C-alpha cells in the first residue's frame, strides 16, 4: 500500500523528500541550496508529473525545457542533481526502468566568456590603482586575494588569529557563509582547503599594522552583510581606471595561480597553495598555461640539441 502511494506521488514531491532525507546535514549549505533550486524548477516545469510516469521521454522533455533558458553545462549540473533521486527510485522499484539512460544534454549558446585572469603587467597596473588607506577596506581585500589566491569566502573568514607574522603565514581553517541574511563561520570547502599560505614580507608587514586593534577572533573584513557584487563592482572600477580587462574577485585567484605557473612554480606547490584536493584539478584548470609552457620548453630543447653538432 505504501509503495502504491509512493508511485502515485508527484515527482517534485518525491525529490523534495529525497533531498530532505539524504542531503540535509550531509552537504554544505551552498550545495543544499542548489538542490532546493532544482526542486523549484521541477515544480515549475513538471507540476503534474507523477513518479510512476517518469520515463525516458518525460525526463528528456524535462531537460529540454530546462535547457531553453540555461547553458549546456548548467543543464548538465541540473541533470546530475535530479539523477541521484531517480536512480534511488529505480532501486526502490518505484520506477521500472532507468529513464536517464542515453539522455541528450542540450543548452542555449554560452555567453561570451569573460577573461579568467590578468597577466603580470595588468596586475601591476591594477595594484597601482588601489587606495590602501590606514584602515581595512575592500582594496586591501583585493590586494590580499591577489597575493594569496584565497577563495572569496576564505578571505572573508580571516581573523587576526589566523595571521602568524613571525612566520609570515596565514592559517586557512574556515570560510565565511555570506549568502544568508546573517553571515557566519563555516567549514572550508574540503579538508585539503585547510592550509597555511606564505605571505611576502611586505604584505605581512602591512597587515600586521592594519589589524593590530581588531578583536582577535572577529573577521577583519566583515562588519555587516556582505554581497560579492560589492567587491566585484569596486574591482570593476579599478580595472577600468587601470585600462585592463574587467575581471571578478574569483578571477584574482586564477590570476594568482597562473602567474605562479608562468614563473616556474611547480603544479604540486600551486595546488597546495590554492587548497585543491588533487593536482589533477590544478592541471585541468590551467591546462592552457601548462601547454604554452611545454611549447616554450620544446623550443628550448630543440635550440639546445641543435647546438650539440
mmCIF file of C-alpha atoms in Angstrom:
data_model
loop_
_atom_site.group_PDB
_atom_site.id
_atom_site.type_symbol
_atom_site.label_atom_id
_atom_site.label_comp_id
_atom_site.label_asym_id
_atom_site.label_seq_id
_atom_site.Cartn_x
_atom_site.Cartn_y
_atom_site.Cartn_z
ATOM 1 C CA UNK A 1 0.000 0.000 0.000
ATOM 2 C CA UNK A 2 2.865 2.391 0.910
ATOM 3 C CA UNK A 3 4.591 1.562 -2.383
ATOM 4 C CA UNK A 4 1.395 2.320 -4.351
ATOM 5 C CA UNK A 5 1.117 5.642 -2.556
ATOM 6 C CA UNK A 6 4.732 6.452 -3.476
ATOM 7 C CA UNK A 7 4.313 5.652 -7.167
ATOM 8 C CA UNK A 8 1.233 7.907 -7.281
ATOM 9 C CA UNK A 9 3.228 10.727 -5.726
ATOM 10 C CA UNK A 10 4.206 13.761 -7.784
ATOM 11 C CA UNK A 11 7.839 13.601 -8.850
ATOM 12 C CA UNK A 12 8.766 17.034 -7.477
ATOM 13 C CA UNK A 13 7.334 15.967 -4.082
ATOM 14 C CA UNK A 14 9.401 12.786 -4.121
ATOM 15 C CA UNK A 15 12.515 14.810 -4.982
ATOM 16 C CA UNK A 16 11.856 17.261 -2.144
ATOM 17 C CA UNK A 17 11.556 14.363 0.345
ATOM 18 C CA UNK A 18 14.690 12.745 -1.094
ATOM 19 C CA UNK A 19 16.705 15.962 -0.619
ATOM 20 C CA UNK A 20 15.482 16.291 2.982
ATOM 21 C CA UNK A 21 16.360 12.652 3.729
ATOM 22 C CA UNK A 22 19.717 12.273 2.002
ATOM 23 C CA UNK A 23 21.176 15.756 1.546
ATOM 24 C CA UNK A 24 20.199 17.915 4.520
ATOM 25 C CA UNK A 25 23.051 17.833 7.022
ATOM 26 C CA UNK A 26 25.232 15.814 4.619
ATOM 27 C CA UNK A 27 26.264 18.534 2.161
ATOM 28 C CA UNK A 28 27.392 22.141 2.506
ATOM 29 C CA UNK A 29 24.613 24.782 2.765
ATOM 30 C CA UNK A 30 25.537 26.184 -0.649
ATOM 31 C CA UNK A 31 25.253 22.719 -2.245
ATOM 32 C CA UNK A 32 21.948 22.106 -0.476
ATOM 33 C CA UNK A 33 20.671 25.399 -1.868
ATOM 34 C CA UNK A 34 21.410 24.128 -5.401
ATOM 35 C CA UNK A 35 19.229 21.055 -4.764
ATOM 36 C CA UNK A 36 16.459 23.297 -3.432
ATOM 37 C CA UNK A 37 16.641 25.461 -6.576
ATOM 38 C CA UNK A 38 16.473 22.293 -8.708
ATOM 39 C CA UNK A 39 13.319 21.297 -6.822
ATOM 40 C CA UNK A 40 11.752 24.687 -7.578
ATOM 41 C CA UNK A 41 12.423 24.136 -11.283
ATOM 42 C CA UNK A 42 10.745 20.720 -11.050
ATOM 43 C CA UNK A 43 7.634 22.372 -9.628
ATOM 44 C CA UNK A 44 7.703 24.900 -12.460
ATOM 45 C CA UNK A 45 8.484 22.511 -15.342
ATOM 46 C CA UNK A 46 6.729 19.298 -14.232
ATOM 47 C CA UNK A 47 3.991 20.344 -11.792
ATOM 48 C CA UNK A 48 1.745 17.347 -12.556
ATOM 49 C CA UNK A 49 4.269 14.620 -13.435
ATOM 50 C CA UNK A 50 3.815 11.565 -11.214
ATOM 51 C CA UNK A 51 6.762 9.466 -10.094
ATOM 52 C CA UNK A 52 5.246 6.417 -11.805
ATOM 53 C CA UNK A 53 5.028 8.343 -15.103
ATOM 54 C CA UNK A 54 8.722 9.215 -15.148
ATOM 55 C CA UNK A 55 10.180 7.568 -18.258
ATOM 56 C CA UNK A 56 12.935 8.406 -20.726
ATOM 57 C CA UNK A 57 10.646 10.554 -22.859
ATOM 58 C CA UNK A 58 9.290 12.640 -19.974
ATOM 59 C CA UNK A 59 12.774 13.022 -18.497
ATOM 60 C CA UNK A 60 14.222 14.168 -21.827
ATOM 61 C CA UNK A 61 11.391 16.702 -22.151
ATOM 62 C CA UNK A 62 12.180 17.987 -18.633
ATOM 63 C CA UNK A 63 15.835 18.517 -19.557
ATOM 64 C CA UNK A 64 14.910 20.093 -22.904
ATOM 65 C CA UNK A 65 12.570 22.573 -21.199
ATOM 66 C CA UNK A 66 15.241 23.442 -18.640
ATOM 67 C CA UNK A 67 17.852 23.863 -21.415
ATOM 68 C CA UNK A 68 15.786 26.543 -23.167
ATOM 69 C CA UNK A 69 16.924 29.121 -20.612
ATOM 70 C CA UNK A 70 20.202 27.558 -19.431
ATOM 71 C CA UNK A 71 23.606 26.806 -20.923
ATOM 72 C CA UNK A 72 24.640 23.208 -21.565
ATOM 73 C CA UNK A 73 26.938 22.962 -18.510
ATOM 74 C CA UNK A 74 24.210 24.286 -16.215
ATOM 75 C CA UNK A 75 21.770 21.763 -17.712
ATOM 76 C CA UNK A 76 24.334 19.027 -17.073
ATOM 77 C CA UNK A 77 24.577 20.085 -13.415
ATOM 78 C CA UNK A 78 20.772 20.048 -13.122
ATOM 79 C CA UNK A 79 20.727 16.555 -14.641
ATOM 80 C CA UNK A 80 23.227 15.270 -12.061
ATOM 81 C CA UNK A 81 21.209 16.735 -9.180
ATOM 82 C CA UNK A 82 17.974 15.095 -10.358
ATOM 83 C CA UNK A 83 19.577 11.822 -11.454
ATOM 84 C CA UNK A 84 20.518 10.772 -7.908
ATOM 85 C CA UNK A 85 16.894 10.796 -6.779
ATOM 86 C CA UNK A 86 15.729 8.991 -9.919
ATOM 87 C CA UNK A 87 18.270 6.177 -9.530
ATOM 88 C CA UNK A 88 17.175 5.689 -5.927
ATOM 89 C CA UNK A 89 13.550 5.489 -7.111
ATOM 90 C CA UNK A 90 14.610 2.817 -9.629
ATOM 91 C CA UNK A 91 16.398 0.859 -6.888
ATOM 92 C CA UNK A 92 13.260 1.040 -4.728
ATOM 93 C CA UNK A 93 11.156 -0.287 -7.604
ATOM 94 C CA UNK A 94 9.137 2.929 -7.795
ATOM 95 C CA UNK A 95 10.255 3.417 -11.423
ATOM 96 C CA UNK A 96 10.516 0.307 -13.571
ATOM 97 C CA UNK A 97 13.437 1.386 -15.802
ATOM 98 C CA UNK A 98 16.209 3.963 -15.558
ATOM 99 C CA UNK A 99 14.903 6.955 -17.593
ATOM 100 C CA UNK A 100 18.277 8.746 -17.518
ATOM 101 C CA UNK A 101 19.998 6.265 -19.867
ATOM 102 C CA UNK A 102 21.269 7.693 -23.176
ATOM 103 C CA UNK A 103 19.872 11.101 -22.332
ATOM 104 C CA UNK A 104 20.821 14.078 -24.536
ATOM 105 C CA UNK A 105 22.061 17.234 -22.821
ATOM 106 C CA UNK A 106 21.186 20.446 -24.651
ATOM 107 C CA UNK A 107 21.506 24.098 -23.759
ATOM 108 C CA UNK A 108 21.459 27.615 -25.128
ATOM 109 C CA UNK A 109 24.553 29.225 -26.603
ATOM 110 C CA UNK A 110 27.020 30.070 -23.815
ATOM 111 C CA UNK A 111 27.573 33.707 -23.003
ATOM 112 C CA UNK A 112 30.781 35.307 -24.153
ATOM 113 C CA UNK A 113 33.494 34.205 -21.758
ATOM 114 C CA UNK A 114 34.959 36.869 -19.524
ATOM 115 C CA UNK A 115 38.726 36.971 -19.009
ATOM 116 C CA UNK A 116 39.769 34.412 -16.399
ATOM 117 C CA UNK A 117 42.988 36.063 -15.350
ATOM 118 C CA UNK A 118 45.293 39.027 -15.835
ATOM 119 C CA UNK A 119 48.906 38.941 -16.943
ATOM 120 C CA UNK A 120 51.747 40.298 -14.831
ATOM 121 C CA UNK A 121 51.675 43.796 -16.355
ATOM 122 C CA UNK A 122 47.903 44.070 -15.953
ATOM 123 C CA UNK A 123 48.190 43.011 -12.295
ATOM 124 C CA UNK A 124 50.826 45.686 -11.699
ATOM 125 C CA UNK A 125 48.554 48.276 -13.327
ATOM 126 C CA UNK A 126 45.647 47.135 -11.134
ATOM 127 C CA UNK A 127 47.624 47.294 -7.893
ATOM 128 C CA UNK A 128 48.742 50.836 -8.683
ATOM 129 C CA UNK A 129 45.071 51.900 -8.608
ATOM 130 C CA UNK A 130 44.407 50.560 -5.102
ATOM 131 C CA UNK A 131 43.511 53.063 -2.405
ATOM 132 C CA UNK A 132 45.341 51.435 0.503
ATOM 133 C CA UNK A 133 44.344 53.556 3.487
ATOM 134 C CA UNK A 134 45.475 53.081 7.086
ATOM 135 C CA UNK A 135 42.209 51.232 7.782
ATOM 136 C CA UNK A 136 40.896 47.987 6.301
ATOM 137 C CA UNK A 137 38.865 48.490 3.118
ATOM 138 C CA UNK A 138 37.953 46.405 0.049
ATOM 139 C CA UNK A 139 41.111 47.489 -1.758
ATOM 140 C CA UNK A 140 43.111 45.677 0.941
ATOM 141 C CA UNK A 141 40.882 42.645 0.353
ATOM 142 C CA UNK A 142 41.640 42.764 -3.383
ATOM 143 C CA UNK A 143 45.378 43.051 -2.662
ATOM 144 C CA UNK A 144 45.333 40.071 -0.282
ATOM 145 C CA UNK A 145 43.422 37.787 -2.690
ATOM 146 C CA UNK A 146 45.810 38.779 -5.487
ATOM 147 C CA UNK A 147 48.821 37.941 -3.318
ATOM 148 C CA UNK A 148 47.463 34.679 -1.840
ATOM 149 C CA UNK A 149 44.929 33.118 -4.230
ATOM 150 C CA UNK A 150 42.422 32.761 -1.379
ATOM 151 C CA UNK A 151 38.830 31.882 -2.203
ATOM 152 C CA UNK A 152 36.364 34.725 -1.653
ATOM 153 C CA UNK A 153 34.741 33.025 1.365
ATOM 154 C CA UNK A 154 38.143 32.087 2.839
ATOM 155 C CA UNK A 155 39.383 35.677 2.732
ATOM 156 C CA UNK A 156 36.165 36.938 4.350
ATOM 157 C CA UNK A 157 36.626 34.486 7.236
ATOM 158 C CA UNK A 158 40.128 35.680 8.177
ATOM 159 C CA UNK A 159 40.589 36.911 11.748
ATOM 160 C CA UNK A 160 43.729 38.340 13.408
ATOM 161 C CA UNK A 161 44.205 34.912 15.000
ATOM 162 C CA UNK A 162 44.793 33.451 11.539
ATOM 163 C CA UNK A 163 47.898 35.571 10.914
ATOM 164 C CA UNK A 164 51.316 34.411 12.107
ATOM 165 C CA UNK A 165 53.543 37.381 11.347
ATOM 166 C CA UNK A 166 56.653 35.752 12.827
ATOM 167 C CA UNK A 167 56.419 33.028 10.170
ATOM 168 C CA UNK A 168 54.742 35.281 7.570
ATOM 169 C CA UNK A 169 51.838 32.852 7.219
ATOM 170 C CA UNK A 170 48.053 32.811 7.038
ATOM 171 C CA UNK A 171 46.275 29.804 8.545
ATOM 172 C CA UNK A 172 43.241 28.957 6.377
ATOM 173 C CA UNK A 173 40.937 26.894 8.601
ATOM 174 C CA UNK A 174 37.396 28.125 7.896
ATOM 175 C CA UNK A 175 35.281 30.083 5.443
ATOM 176 C CA UNK A 176 32.502 32.662 5.716
ATOM 177 C CA UNK A 177 28.892 31.927 4.806
ATOM 178 C CA UNK A 178 27.843 35.219 3.234
ATOM 179 C CA UNK A 179 24.723 34.198 1.277
ATOM 180 C CA UNK A 180 22.308 34.281 4.205
ATOM 181 C CA UNK A 181 20.960 37.337 5.984
ATOM 182 C CA UNK A 182 23.381 36.850 8.867
ATOM 183 C CA UNK A 183 26.869 35.745 7.875
ATOM 184 C CA UNK A 184 28.703 33.140 9.929
ATOM 185 C CA UNK A 185 31.794 30.968 10.025
ATOM 186 C CA UNK A 186 31.546 27.587 8.310
ATOM 187 C CA UNK A 187 33.987 24.782 7.420
ATOM 188 C CA UNK A 188 36.342 25.078 4.480
ATOM 189 C CA UNK A 189 35.304 23.639 1.111
ATOM 190 C CA UNK A 190 37.115 20.371 1.903
ATOM 191 C CA UNK A 191 39.943 19.056 4.097
ATOM 192 C CA UNK A 192 42.642 19.981 1.579
ATOM 193 C CA UNK A 193 41.407 23.589 1.760
ATOM 194 C CA UNK A 194 42.830 23.754 5.283
ATOM 195 C CA UNK A 195 46.341 25.038 4.689
ATOM 196 C CA UNK A 196 48.970 27.592 5.587
ATOM 197 C CA UNK A 197 49.798 30.224 2.965
ATOM 198 C CA UNK A 198 53.107 32.036 2.971
ATOM 199 C CA UNK A 199 52.957 35.823 2.693
ATOM 200 C CA UNK A 200 55.589 38.068 1.176
ATOM 201 C CA UNK A 201 57.285 40.232 3.807
ATOM 202 C CA UNK A 202 55.749 43.492 2.566
ATOM 203 C CA UNK A 203 52.146 42.236 2.740
ATOM 204 C CA UNK A 204 52.801 40.648 6.141
ATOM 205 C CA UNK A 205 54.184 43.931 7.498
ATOM 206 C CA UNK A 206 51.254 45.932 6.100
ATOM 207 C CA UNK A 207 48.609 43.660 7.622
ATOM 208 C CA UNK A 208 50.386 43.458 10.976
ATOM 209 C CA UNK A 209 49.734 47.203 11.326
ATOM 210 C CA UNK A 210 46.232 47.129 9.856
ATOM 211 C CA UNK A 211 44.736 44.500 12.164
ATOM 212 C CA UNK A 212 46.511 45.184 15.453
ATOM 213 C CA UNK A 213 43.450 46.849 17.006
ATOM 214 C CA UNK A 214 40.849 44.342 15.748
ATOM 215 C CA UNK A 215 39.422 41.659 18.077
ATOM 216 C CA UNK A 216 41.489 38.505 17.631
ATOM 217 C CA UNK A 217 38.558 36.211 16.801
ATOM 218 C CA UNK A 218 36.490 38.569 14.619
ATOM 219 C CA UNK A 219 36.636 38.764 10.794
ATOM 220 C CA UNK A 220 38.878 41.610 9.685
ATOM 221 C CA UNK A 221 36.862 42.432 6.548
ATOM 222 C CA UNK A 222 33.262 41.750 7.663
ATOM 223 C CA UNK A 223 31.382 44.433 9.556
ATOM 224 C CA UNK A 224 27.915 43.946 8.032
ATOM 225 C CA UNK A 225 26.141 41.760 5.480
ATOM 226 C CA UNK A 226 28.408 41.050 2.508
ATOM 227 C CA UNK A 227 27.492 40.826 -1.180
ATOM 228 C CA UNK A 228 30.146 39.657 -3.635
ATOM 229 C CA UNK A 229 28.725 42.183 -6.100
ATOM 230 C CA UNK A 230 30.004 44.963 -3.790
ATOM 231 C CA UNK A 231 33.617 43.839 -4.149
ATOM 232 C CA UNK A 232 33.218 42.960 -7.826
ATOM 233 C CA UNK A 233 31.848 46.436 -8.535
ATOM 234 C CA UNK A 234 34.825 48.012 -6.773
ATOM 235 C CA UNK A 235 37.181 45.745 -8.748
ATOM 236 C CA UNK A 236 35.426 46.758 -11.980
ATOM 237 C CA UNK A 237 36.088 50.431 -11.234
ATOM 238 C CA UNK A 238 39.768 49.706 -10.539
ATOM 239 C CA UNK A 239 40.131 47.665 -13.746
ATOM 240 C CA UNK A 240 38.571 50.452 -15.807
ATOM 241 C CA UNK A 241 40.841 53.038 -14.192
ATOM 242 C CA UNK A 242 43.854 50.840 -14.995
ATOM 243 C CA UNK A 243 42.588 50.276 -18.569
ATOM 244 C CA UNK A 244 42.775 46.488 -18.236
ATOM 245 C CA UNK A 245 40.171 43.711 -18.782
ATOM 246 C CA UNK A 246 37.390 43.745 -16.188
ATOM 247 C CA UNK A 247 37.563 40.612 -14.034
ATOM 248 C CA UNK A 248 35.897 39.284 -10.883
ATOM 249 C CA UNK A 249 37.346 38.590 -7.439
ATOM 250 C CA UNK A 250 37.341 34.868 -8.262
ATOM 251 C CA UNK A 251 39.446 35.686 -11.325
ATOM 252 C CA UNK A 252 42.066 37.131 -8.978
ATOM 253 C CA UNK A 253 42.500 33.590 -7.647
ATOM 254 C CA UNK A 254 43.044 32.343 -11.220
ATOM 255 C CA UNK A 255 45.423 35.241 -11.796
ATOM 256 C CA UNK A 256 47.465 34.322 -8.724
ATOM 257 C CA UNK A 257 47.789 30.701 -9.842
ATOM 258 C CA UNK A 258 48.587 31.495 -13.465
ATOM 259 C CA UNK A 259 51.343 33.950 -12.509
ATOM 260 C CA UNK A 260 52.950 31.330 -10.256
ATOM 261 C CA UNK A 261 52.825 28.691 -13.002
ATOM 262 C CA UNK A 262 54.281 31.092 -15.573
ATOM 263 C CA UNK A 263 57.086 31.941 -13.142
ATOM 264 C CA UNK A 264 58.067 28.262 -12.920
ATOM 265 C CA UNK A 265 56.421 27.214 -9.624
ATOM 266 C CA UNK A 266 55.561 23.500 -9.690
ATOM 267 C CA UNK A 267 51.969 22.338 -10.157
ATOM 268 C CA UNK A 268 52.201 20.495 -6.822
ATOM 269 C CA UNK A 269 53.093 23.711 -4.976
ATOM 270 C CA UNK A 270 50.376 25.715 -6.736
ATOM 271 C CA UNK A 271 47.771 23.023 -5.940
ATOM 272 C CA UNK A 272 48.752 23.079 -2.262
ATOM 273 C CA UNK A 273 48.667 26.889 -2.104
ATOM 274 C CA UNK A 274 45.204 27.006 -3.711
ATOM 275 C CA UNK A 275 43.865 24.220 -1.479
ATOM 276 C CA UNK A 276 42.972 21.924 -4.382
ATOM 277 C CA UNK A 277 42.127 18.352 -3.395
ATOM 278 C CA UNK A 278 44.459 16.990 -6.090
ATOM 279 C CA UNK A 279 46.992 18.167 -8.656
ATOM 280 C CA UNK A 280 44.595 16.915 -11.345
ATOM 281 C CA UNK A 281 42.215 19.773 -10.540
ATOM 282 C CA UNK A 282 45.033 22.285 -10.937
ATOM 283 C CA UNK A 283 46.258 20.695 -14.174
ATOM 284 C CA UNK A 284 42.772 20.687 -15.703
ATOM 285 C CA UNK A 285 42.056 24.279 -14.661
ATOM 286 C CA UNK A 286 45.333 25.674 -16.002
ATOM 287 C CA UNK A 287 45.903 23.243 -18.864
ATOM 288 C CA UNK A 288 46.225 26.036 -21.439
ATOM 289 C CA UNK A 289 49.058 27.652 -19.463
ATOM 290 C CA UNK A 290 50.840 24.332 -18.944
ATOM 291 C CA UNK A 291 50.620 23.588 -22.673
ATOM 292 C CA UNK A 292 52.005 27.028 -23.521
ATOM 293 C CA UNK A 293 54.962 26.452 -21.180
ATOM 294 C CA UNK A 294 55.530 23.000 -22.682
ATOM 295 C CA UNK A 295 55.703 24.582 -26.150
ATOM 296 C CA UNK A 296 58.291 27.038 -24.850
ATOM 297 C CA UNK A 297 60.242 24.150 -23.309
ATOM 298 C CA UNK A 298 60.165 22.244 -26.614
ATOM 299 C CA UNK A 299 61.656 25.270 -28.371
ATOM 300 C CA UNK A 300 64.428 25.431 -25.754
ATOM 301 C CA UNK A 301 65.104 21.693 -26.168
ATOM 302 C CA UNK A 302 65.366 21.999 -29.942
ATOM 303 C CA UNK A 303 67.675 25.011 -29.696
ATOM 304 C CA UNK A 304 69.910 23.149 -27.242
ATOM 305 C CA UNK A 305 70.033 19.952 -29.320
ATOM 306 C CA UNK A 306 70.848 21.872 -32.490
ATOM 307 C CA UNK A 307 73.916 23.309 -30.762
ATOM 308 C CA UNK A 308 75.341 19.858 -29.987
ATOM 309 C CA UNK A 309 76.519 19.260 -33.577
#
